[in-house]
Short mmCIF file of C-alpha atoms in Angstrom, two decimals:
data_model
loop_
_atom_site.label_atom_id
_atom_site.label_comp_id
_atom_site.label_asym_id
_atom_site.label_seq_id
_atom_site.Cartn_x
_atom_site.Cartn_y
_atom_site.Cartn_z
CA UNK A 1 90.92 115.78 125.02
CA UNK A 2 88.64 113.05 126.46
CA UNK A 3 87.30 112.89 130.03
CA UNK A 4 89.56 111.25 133.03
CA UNK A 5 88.77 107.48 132.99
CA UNK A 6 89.97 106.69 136.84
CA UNK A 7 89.69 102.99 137.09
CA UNK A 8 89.52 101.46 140.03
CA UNK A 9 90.58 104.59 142.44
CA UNK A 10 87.27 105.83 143.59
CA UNK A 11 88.01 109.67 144.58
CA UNK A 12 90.76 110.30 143.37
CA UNK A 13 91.68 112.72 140.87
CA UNK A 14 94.16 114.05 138.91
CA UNK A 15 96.71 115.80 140.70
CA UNK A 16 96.23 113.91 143.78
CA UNK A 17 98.85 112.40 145.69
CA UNK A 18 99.36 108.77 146.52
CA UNK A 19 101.58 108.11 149.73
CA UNK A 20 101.38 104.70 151.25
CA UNK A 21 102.39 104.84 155.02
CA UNK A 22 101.79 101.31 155.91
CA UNK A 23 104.30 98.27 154.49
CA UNK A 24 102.15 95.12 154.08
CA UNK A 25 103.94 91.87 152.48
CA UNK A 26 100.92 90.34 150.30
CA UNK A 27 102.31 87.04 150.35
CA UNK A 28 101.81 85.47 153.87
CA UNK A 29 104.56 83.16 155.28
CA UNK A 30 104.19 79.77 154.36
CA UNK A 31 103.23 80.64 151.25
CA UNK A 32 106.14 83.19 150.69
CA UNK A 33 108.18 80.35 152.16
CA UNK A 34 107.16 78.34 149.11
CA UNK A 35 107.35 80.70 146.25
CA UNK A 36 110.87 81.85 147.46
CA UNK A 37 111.75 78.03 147.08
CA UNK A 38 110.18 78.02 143.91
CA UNK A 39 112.20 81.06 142.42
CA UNK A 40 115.81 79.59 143.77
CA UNK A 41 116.39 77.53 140.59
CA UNK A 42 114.87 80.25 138.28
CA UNK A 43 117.61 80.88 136.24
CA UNK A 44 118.30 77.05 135.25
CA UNK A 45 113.68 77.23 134.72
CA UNK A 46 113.72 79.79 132.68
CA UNK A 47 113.65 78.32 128.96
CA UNK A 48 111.43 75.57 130.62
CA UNK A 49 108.53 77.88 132.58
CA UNK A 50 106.32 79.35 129.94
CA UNK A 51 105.02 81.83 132.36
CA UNK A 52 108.61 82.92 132.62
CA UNK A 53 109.71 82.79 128.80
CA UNK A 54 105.96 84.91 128.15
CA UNK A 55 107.59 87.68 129.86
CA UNK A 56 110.87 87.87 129.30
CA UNK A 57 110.31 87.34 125.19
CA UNK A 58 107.28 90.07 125.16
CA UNK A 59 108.23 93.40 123.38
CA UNK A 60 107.84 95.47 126.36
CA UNK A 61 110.22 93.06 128.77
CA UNK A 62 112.83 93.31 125.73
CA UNK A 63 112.82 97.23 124.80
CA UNK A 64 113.47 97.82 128.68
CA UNK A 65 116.11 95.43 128.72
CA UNK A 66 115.07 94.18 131.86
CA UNK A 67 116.82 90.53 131.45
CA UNK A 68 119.96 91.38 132.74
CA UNK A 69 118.25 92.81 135.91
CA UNK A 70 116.20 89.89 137.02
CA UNK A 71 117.42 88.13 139.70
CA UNK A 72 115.79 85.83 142.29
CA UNK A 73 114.94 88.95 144.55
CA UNK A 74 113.87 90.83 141.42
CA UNK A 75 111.26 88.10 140.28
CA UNK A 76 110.11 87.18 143.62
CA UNK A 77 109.01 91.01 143.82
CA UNK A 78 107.45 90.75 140.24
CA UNK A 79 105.19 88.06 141.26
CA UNK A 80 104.31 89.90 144.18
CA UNK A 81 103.70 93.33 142.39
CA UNK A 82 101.51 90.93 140.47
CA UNK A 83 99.06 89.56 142.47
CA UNK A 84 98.70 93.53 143.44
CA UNK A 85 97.84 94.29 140.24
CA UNK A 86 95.73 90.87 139.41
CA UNK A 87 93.70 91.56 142.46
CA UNK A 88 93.00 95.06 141.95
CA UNK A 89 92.22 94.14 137.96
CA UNK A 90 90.07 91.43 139.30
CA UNK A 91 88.39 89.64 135.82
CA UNK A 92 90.51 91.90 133.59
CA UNK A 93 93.84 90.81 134.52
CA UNK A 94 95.31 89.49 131.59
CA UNK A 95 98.99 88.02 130.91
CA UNK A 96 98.86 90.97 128.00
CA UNK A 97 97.83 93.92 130.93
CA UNK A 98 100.07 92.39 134.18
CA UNK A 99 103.23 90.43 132.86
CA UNK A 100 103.25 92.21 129.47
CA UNK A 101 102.64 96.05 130.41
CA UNK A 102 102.12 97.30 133.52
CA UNK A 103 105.13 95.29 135.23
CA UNK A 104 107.87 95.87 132.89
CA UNK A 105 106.69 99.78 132.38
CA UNK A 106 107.35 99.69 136.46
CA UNK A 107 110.26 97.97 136.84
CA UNK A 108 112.11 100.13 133.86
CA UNK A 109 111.50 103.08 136.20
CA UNK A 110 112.27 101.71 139.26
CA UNK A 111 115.77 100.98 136.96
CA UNK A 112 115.98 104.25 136.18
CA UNK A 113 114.92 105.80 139.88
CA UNK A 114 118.27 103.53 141.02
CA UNK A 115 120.38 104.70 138.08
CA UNK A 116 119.46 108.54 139.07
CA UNK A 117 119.65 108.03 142.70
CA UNK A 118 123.34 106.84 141.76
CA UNK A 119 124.17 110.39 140.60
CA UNK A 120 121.80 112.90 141.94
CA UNK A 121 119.21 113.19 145.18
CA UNK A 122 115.95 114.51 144.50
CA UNK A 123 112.53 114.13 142.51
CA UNK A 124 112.38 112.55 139.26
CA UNK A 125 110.09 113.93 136.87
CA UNK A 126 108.47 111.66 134.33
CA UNK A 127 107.06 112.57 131.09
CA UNK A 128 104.28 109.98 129.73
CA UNK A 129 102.79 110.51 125.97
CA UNK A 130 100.18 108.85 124.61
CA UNK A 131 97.33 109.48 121.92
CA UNK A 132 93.63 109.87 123.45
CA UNK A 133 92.00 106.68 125.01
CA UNK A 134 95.02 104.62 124.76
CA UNK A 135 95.64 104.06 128.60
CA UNK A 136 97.67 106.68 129.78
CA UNK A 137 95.76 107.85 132.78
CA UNK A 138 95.40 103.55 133.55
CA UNK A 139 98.51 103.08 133.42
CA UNK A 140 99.56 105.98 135.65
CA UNK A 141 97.28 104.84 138.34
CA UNK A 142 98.45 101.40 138.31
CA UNK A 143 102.20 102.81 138.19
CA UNK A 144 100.81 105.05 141.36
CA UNK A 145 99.62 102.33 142.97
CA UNK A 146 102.17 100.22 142.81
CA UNK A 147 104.82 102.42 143.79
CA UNK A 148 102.67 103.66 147.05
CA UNK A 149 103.45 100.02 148.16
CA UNK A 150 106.91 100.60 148.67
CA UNK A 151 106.67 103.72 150.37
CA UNK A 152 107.23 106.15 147.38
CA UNK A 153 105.23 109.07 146.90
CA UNK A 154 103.65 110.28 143.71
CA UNK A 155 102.57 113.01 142.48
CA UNK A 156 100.44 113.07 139.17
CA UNK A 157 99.48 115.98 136.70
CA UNK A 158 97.86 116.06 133.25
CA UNK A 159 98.45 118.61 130.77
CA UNK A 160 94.73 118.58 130.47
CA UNK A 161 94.20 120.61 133.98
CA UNK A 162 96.21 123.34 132.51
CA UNK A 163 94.21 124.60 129.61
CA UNK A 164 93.72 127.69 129.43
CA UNK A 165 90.41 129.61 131.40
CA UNK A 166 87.11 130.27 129.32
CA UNK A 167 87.77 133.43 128.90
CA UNK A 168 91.57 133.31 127.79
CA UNK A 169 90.67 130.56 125.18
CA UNK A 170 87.92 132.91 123.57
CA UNK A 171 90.08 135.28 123.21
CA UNK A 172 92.73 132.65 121.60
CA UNK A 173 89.50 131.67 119.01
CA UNK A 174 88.98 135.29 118.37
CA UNK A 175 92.71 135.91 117.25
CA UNK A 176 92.96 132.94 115.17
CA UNK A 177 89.66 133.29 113.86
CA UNK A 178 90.29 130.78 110.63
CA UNK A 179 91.97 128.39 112.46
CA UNK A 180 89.84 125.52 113.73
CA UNK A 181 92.29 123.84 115.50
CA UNK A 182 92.93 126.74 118.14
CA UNK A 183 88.60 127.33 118.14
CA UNK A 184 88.71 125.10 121.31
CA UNK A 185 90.76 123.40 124.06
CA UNK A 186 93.08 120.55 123.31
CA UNK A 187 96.11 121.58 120.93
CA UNK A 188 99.40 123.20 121.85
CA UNK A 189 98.66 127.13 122.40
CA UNK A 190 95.23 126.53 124.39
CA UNK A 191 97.29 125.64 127.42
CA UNK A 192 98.97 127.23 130.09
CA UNK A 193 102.50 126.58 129.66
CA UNK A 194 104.16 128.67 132.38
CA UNK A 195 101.45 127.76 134.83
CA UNK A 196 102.15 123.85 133.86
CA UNK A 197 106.45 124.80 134.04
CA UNK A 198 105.93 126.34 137.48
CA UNK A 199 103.42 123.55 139.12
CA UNK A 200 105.44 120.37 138.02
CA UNK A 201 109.07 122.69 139.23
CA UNK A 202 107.28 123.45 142.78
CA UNK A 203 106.21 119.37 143.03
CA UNK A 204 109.71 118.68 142.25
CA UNK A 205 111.05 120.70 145.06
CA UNK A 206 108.41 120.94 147.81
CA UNK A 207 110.08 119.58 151.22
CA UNK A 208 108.25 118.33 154.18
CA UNK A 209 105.61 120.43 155.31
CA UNK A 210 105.35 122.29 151.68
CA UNK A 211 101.44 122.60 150.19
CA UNK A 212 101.45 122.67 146.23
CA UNK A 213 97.87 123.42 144.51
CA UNK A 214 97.54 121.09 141.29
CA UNK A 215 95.55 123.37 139.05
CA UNK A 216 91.67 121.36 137.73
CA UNK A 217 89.88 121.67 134.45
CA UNK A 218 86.22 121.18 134.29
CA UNK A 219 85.44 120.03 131.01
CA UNK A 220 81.44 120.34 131.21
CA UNK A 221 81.45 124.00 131.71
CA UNK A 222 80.31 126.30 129.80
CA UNK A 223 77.92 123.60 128.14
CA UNK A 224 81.16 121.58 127.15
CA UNK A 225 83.38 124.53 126.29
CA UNK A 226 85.46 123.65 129.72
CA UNK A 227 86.46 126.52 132.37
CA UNK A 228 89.32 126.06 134.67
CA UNK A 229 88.10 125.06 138.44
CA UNK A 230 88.50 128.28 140.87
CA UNK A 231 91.81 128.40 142.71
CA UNK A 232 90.50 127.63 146.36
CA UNK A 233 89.17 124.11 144.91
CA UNK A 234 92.49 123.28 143.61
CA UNK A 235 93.14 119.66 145.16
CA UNK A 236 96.82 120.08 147.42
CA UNK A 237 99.55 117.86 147.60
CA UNK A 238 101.90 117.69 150.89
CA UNK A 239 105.85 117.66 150.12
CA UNK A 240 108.14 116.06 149.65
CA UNK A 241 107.57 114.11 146.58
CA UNK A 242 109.54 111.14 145.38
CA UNK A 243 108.23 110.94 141.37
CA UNK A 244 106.19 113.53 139.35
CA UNK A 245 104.32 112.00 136.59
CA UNK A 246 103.51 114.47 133.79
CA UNK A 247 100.83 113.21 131.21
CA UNK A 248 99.29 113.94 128.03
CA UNK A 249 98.47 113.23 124.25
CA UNK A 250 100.63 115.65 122.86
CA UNK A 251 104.04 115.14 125.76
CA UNK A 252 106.98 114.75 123.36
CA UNK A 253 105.86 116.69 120.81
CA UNK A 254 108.78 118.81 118.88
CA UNK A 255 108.41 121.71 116.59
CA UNK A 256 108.66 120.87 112.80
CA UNK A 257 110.85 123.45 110.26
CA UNK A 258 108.14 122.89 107.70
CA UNK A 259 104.50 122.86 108.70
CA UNK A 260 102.40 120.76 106.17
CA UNK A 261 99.27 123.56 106.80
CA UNK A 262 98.55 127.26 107.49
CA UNK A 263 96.76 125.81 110.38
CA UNK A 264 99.38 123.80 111.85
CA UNK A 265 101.65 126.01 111.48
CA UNK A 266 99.97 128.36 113.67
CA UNK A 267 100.43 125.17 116.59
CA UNK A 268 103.60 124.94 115.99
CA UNK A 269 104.61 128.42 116.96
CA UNK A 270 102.82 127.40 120.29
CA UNK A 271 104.49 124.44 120.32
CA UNK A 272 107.56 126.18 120.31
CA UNK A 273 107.00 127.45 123.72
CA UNK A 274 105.44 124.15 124.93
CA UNK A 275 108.71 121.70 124.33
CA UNK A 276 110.43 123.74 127.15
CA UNK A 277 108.43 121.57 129.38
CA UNK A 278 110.75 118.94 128.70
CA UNK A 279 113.46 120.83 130.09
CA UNK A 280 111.69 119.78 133.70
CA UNK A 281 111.99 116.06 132.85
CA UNK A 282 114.18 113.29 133.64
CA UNK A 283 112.57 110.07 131.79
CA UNK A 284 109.84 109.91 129.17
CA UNK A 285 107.41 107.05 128.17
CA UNK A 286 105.79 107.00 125.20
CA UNK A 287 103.07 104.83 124.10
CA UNK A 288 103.33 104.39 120.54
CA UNK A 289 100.27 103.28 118.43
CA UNK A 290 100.59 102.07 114.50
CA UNK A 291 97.61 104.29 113.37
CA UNK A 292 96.52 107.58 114.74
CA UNK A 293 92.28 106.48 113.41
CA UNK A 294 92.48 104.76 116.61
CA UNK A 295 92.03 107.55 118.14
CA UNK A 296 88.27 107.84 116.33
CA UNK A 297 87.24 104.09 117.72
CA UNK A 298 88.88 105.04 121.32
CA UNK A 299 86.94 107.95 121.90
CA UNK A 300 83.46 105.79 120.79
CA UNK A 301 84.22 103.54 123.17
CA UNK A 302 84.78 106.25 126.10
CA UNK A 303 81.02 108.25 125.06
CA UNK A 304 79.43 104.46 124.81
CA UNK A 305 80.50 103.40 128.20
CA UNK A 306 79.58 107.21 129.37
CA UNK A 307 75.92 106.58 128.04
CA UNK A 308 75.32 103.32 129.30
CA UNK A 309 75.94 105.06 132.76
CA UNK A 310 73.40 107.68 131.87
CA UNK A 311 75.74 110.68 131.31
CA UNK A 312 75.55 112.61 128.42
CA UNK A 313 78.07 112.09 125.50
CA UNK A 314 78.81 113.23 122.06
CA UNK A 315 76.82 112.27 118.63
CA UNK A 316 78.73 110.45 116.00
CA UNK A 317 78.94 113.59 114.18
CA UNK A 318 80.33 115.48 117.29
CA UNK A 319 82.59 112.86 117.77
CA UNK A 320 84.36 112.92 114.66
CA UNK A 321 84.67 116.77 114.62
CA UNK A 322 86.24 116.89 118.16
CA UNK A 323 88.58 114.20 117.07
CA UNK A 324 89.47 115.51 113.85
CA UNK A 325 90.95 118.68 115.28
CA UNK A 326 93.50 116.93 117.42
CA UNK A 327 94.48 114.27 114.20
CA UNK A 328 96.45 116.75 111.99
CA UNK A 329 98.72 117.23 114.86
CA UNK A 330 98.74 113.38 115.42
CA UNK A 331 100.45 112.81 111.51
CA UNK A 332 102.28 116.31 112.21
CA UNK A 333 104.48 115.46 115.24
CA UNK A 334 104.53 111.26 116.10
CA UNK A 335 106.63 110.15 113.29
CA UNK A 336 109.47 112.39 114.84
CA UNK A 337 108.44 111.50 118.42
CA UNK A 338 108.40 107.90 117.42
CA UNK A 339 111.80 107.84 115.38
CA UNK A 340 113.86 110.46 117.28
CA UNK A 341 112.48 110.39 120.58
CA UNK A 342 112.45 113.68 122.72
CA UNK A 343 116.11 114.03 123.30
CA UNK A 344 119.18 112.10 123.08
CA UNK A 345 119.94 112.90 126.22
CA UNK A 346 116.29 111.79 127.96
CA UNK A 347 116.03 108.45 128.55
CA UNK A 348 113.03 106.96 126.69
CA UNK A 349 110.98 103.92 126.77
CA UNK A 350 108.61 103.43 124.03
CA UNK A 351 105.69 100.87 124.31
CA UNK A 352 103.69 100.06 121.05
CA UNK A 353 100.13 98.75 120.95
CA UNK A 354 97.13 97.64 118.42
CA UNK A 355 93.77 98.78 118.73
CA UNK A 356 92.89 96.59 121.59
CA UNK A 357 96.11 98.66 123.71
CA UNK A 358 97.75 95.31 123.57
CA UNK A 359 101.75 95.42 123.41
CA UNK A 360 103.01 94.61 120.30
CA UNK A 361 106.45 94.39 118.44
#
């Protein structure tokens, strides 16, 4: 899978946890005073404002039926969650990326932390697909971010730091020999599933005063190959934990009865054993793209902005074979991740974009 892209968080890394432990208000008084004044009527505005009728008609706002949730309150913290995110975005704060994205992804989870808080104390565990380069990892940190500012704590794993060591995935090649889609990291069966079970359980139930290690992948080992980090440099996260986002290209994937290939077959044993990961969660989001070539343009643009800062990336030719061996999996499992979801019983939000990761109906 491709290389962390961490945005605007300098430092931090996968795994890491985000606690804010100061509460700020970004809008200052008179100002506040004013935009409070502004919001009383917007109920009566709302056919009139376009900024208002952008939102609430884009596909995003509409799947996470939001509308029936927005009250004064509710928009006046909108706005402000907004000018979080348009100041940390800075020139690439869009309408499309703030209004149409990131802010109703948030507030459908902040719906469905109330809706479980209702029923049940505890962490909620989050489960958050999406195909290679399409924004996942963005979008987490901006969900991170955003959530630090009122006080809830997140903690945030990939399903990329649990491949499996060096070692263990030779070994994997060796056994499957004449199957190039288990040669090297990346599809169901060259990752650590118990290892991945067991870290996202403990972050669900550490207390106060409770360490957890978040296991870390270094993908330029081994010229490339990738070798997981040594124990002791594990980053730690300090209990308790209010949300545990789990992420990853191929979260929601479910085991097909009839395999199109020998090869894929052979993944979805392995996949088998993966799905009980979603026994762990409690919500899933699932960015949904129309075509899984994409994927091929996505990763180009992740090894040209990796050259241009003088780090080493992939030739067209490597490219396309390192991307080819996730895409068979891609038109394997999506259609039935896109049309039947996880589990009926798994609340799911799914969020389609184009090629530009701009959400679309």
């Amino acid at each position: 899978m491709g290389d962390h892209t961490l945005g605007f968080f300098t430092g931090l890394q996968i795994g890491s946890l985000w606690h804010h432990n100061h509460g700020y208000d970004l809008l200052d008084k008179p100002r506040r005073a004013k935009f409070t004044a502004g919001l009383k009527s917007v109920a009566a505005e709302k056919h009139e404002n376009p900024r208002l009728e952008v939102i609430t008609s884009s596909p995003v706002f509409k799947k996470a039926g939001l509308d029936a949730d927005m009250d004064q309150q509710s928009w006046a913290e909108w706005f402000k969650c907004a000018k979080l995110l348009n100041r940390e975005l800075g020139r690439d704060a869009t309408v499309d990326r703030v209004h149409k994205l990131y802010l109703p992804v948030f507030f459908w989870l902040k719906k469905q932390i109330r809706e479980a808080k209702a029923t049940r104390d505890g962490t909620m565990i989050v489960g958050l697909s999406c195909p290679q380069g399409g924004g996942k990892t963005t979008i987490t940190n901006f969900l991170v971010k955003m959530f630090a500012a009122e006080g809830i704590t997140c903690a945030i794993a990939s399903t990329d730091d649990f491949y499996l060591t060096y070692d263990k995935q030779r070994e994997l090649a060796e056994t499957y020999a004449s199957n190039p889609l288990l040669e090297f990291r990346g599809n169901p069966g060259t990752m650590d599933v118990d290892l991945m079970c067991n870290t996202v359980s403990a972050l669900a139930h550490c207390g106060p005063g409770d360490e957890i290690n978040i296991p870390r992948y270094n993908k330029s080992a081994y010229k490339g190959r990738g070798d997981r980090v040594p124990e002791e440099d594990w980053p730690t996260v300090k209990g308790p934990v209010d949300l545990v986002i789990l992420e990853g290209w191929c979260m929601g994937f479910q085991p097909v009865e009839n395999p199109s290939t020998s090869d894929i077959a052979e993944v979805n044993e392995f996949l088998k054993d993966f799905a009980k990961v979603y026994d762990l969660l409690d919500v899933m989001l699932v960015v949904e793209i129309a075509d899984p070539e994409y994927v091929y343009d996505w990763r180009k643009q992740a090894e040209d902005t990796m050259k241009a800062k003088g780090k080493a990336g992939m030739t067209s030719a490597q490219l396309k074979d390192f991307v080819d061996r996730f895409m068979p999996a891609y038109k394997e499992y999506l259609p039935g991740l896109y049309g039947n979801g996880v589990s009926t019983e798994l609340p799911q939000l799914n969020i389609k974009i184009d090629s530009n990761r701009i959400p679309i109906d």
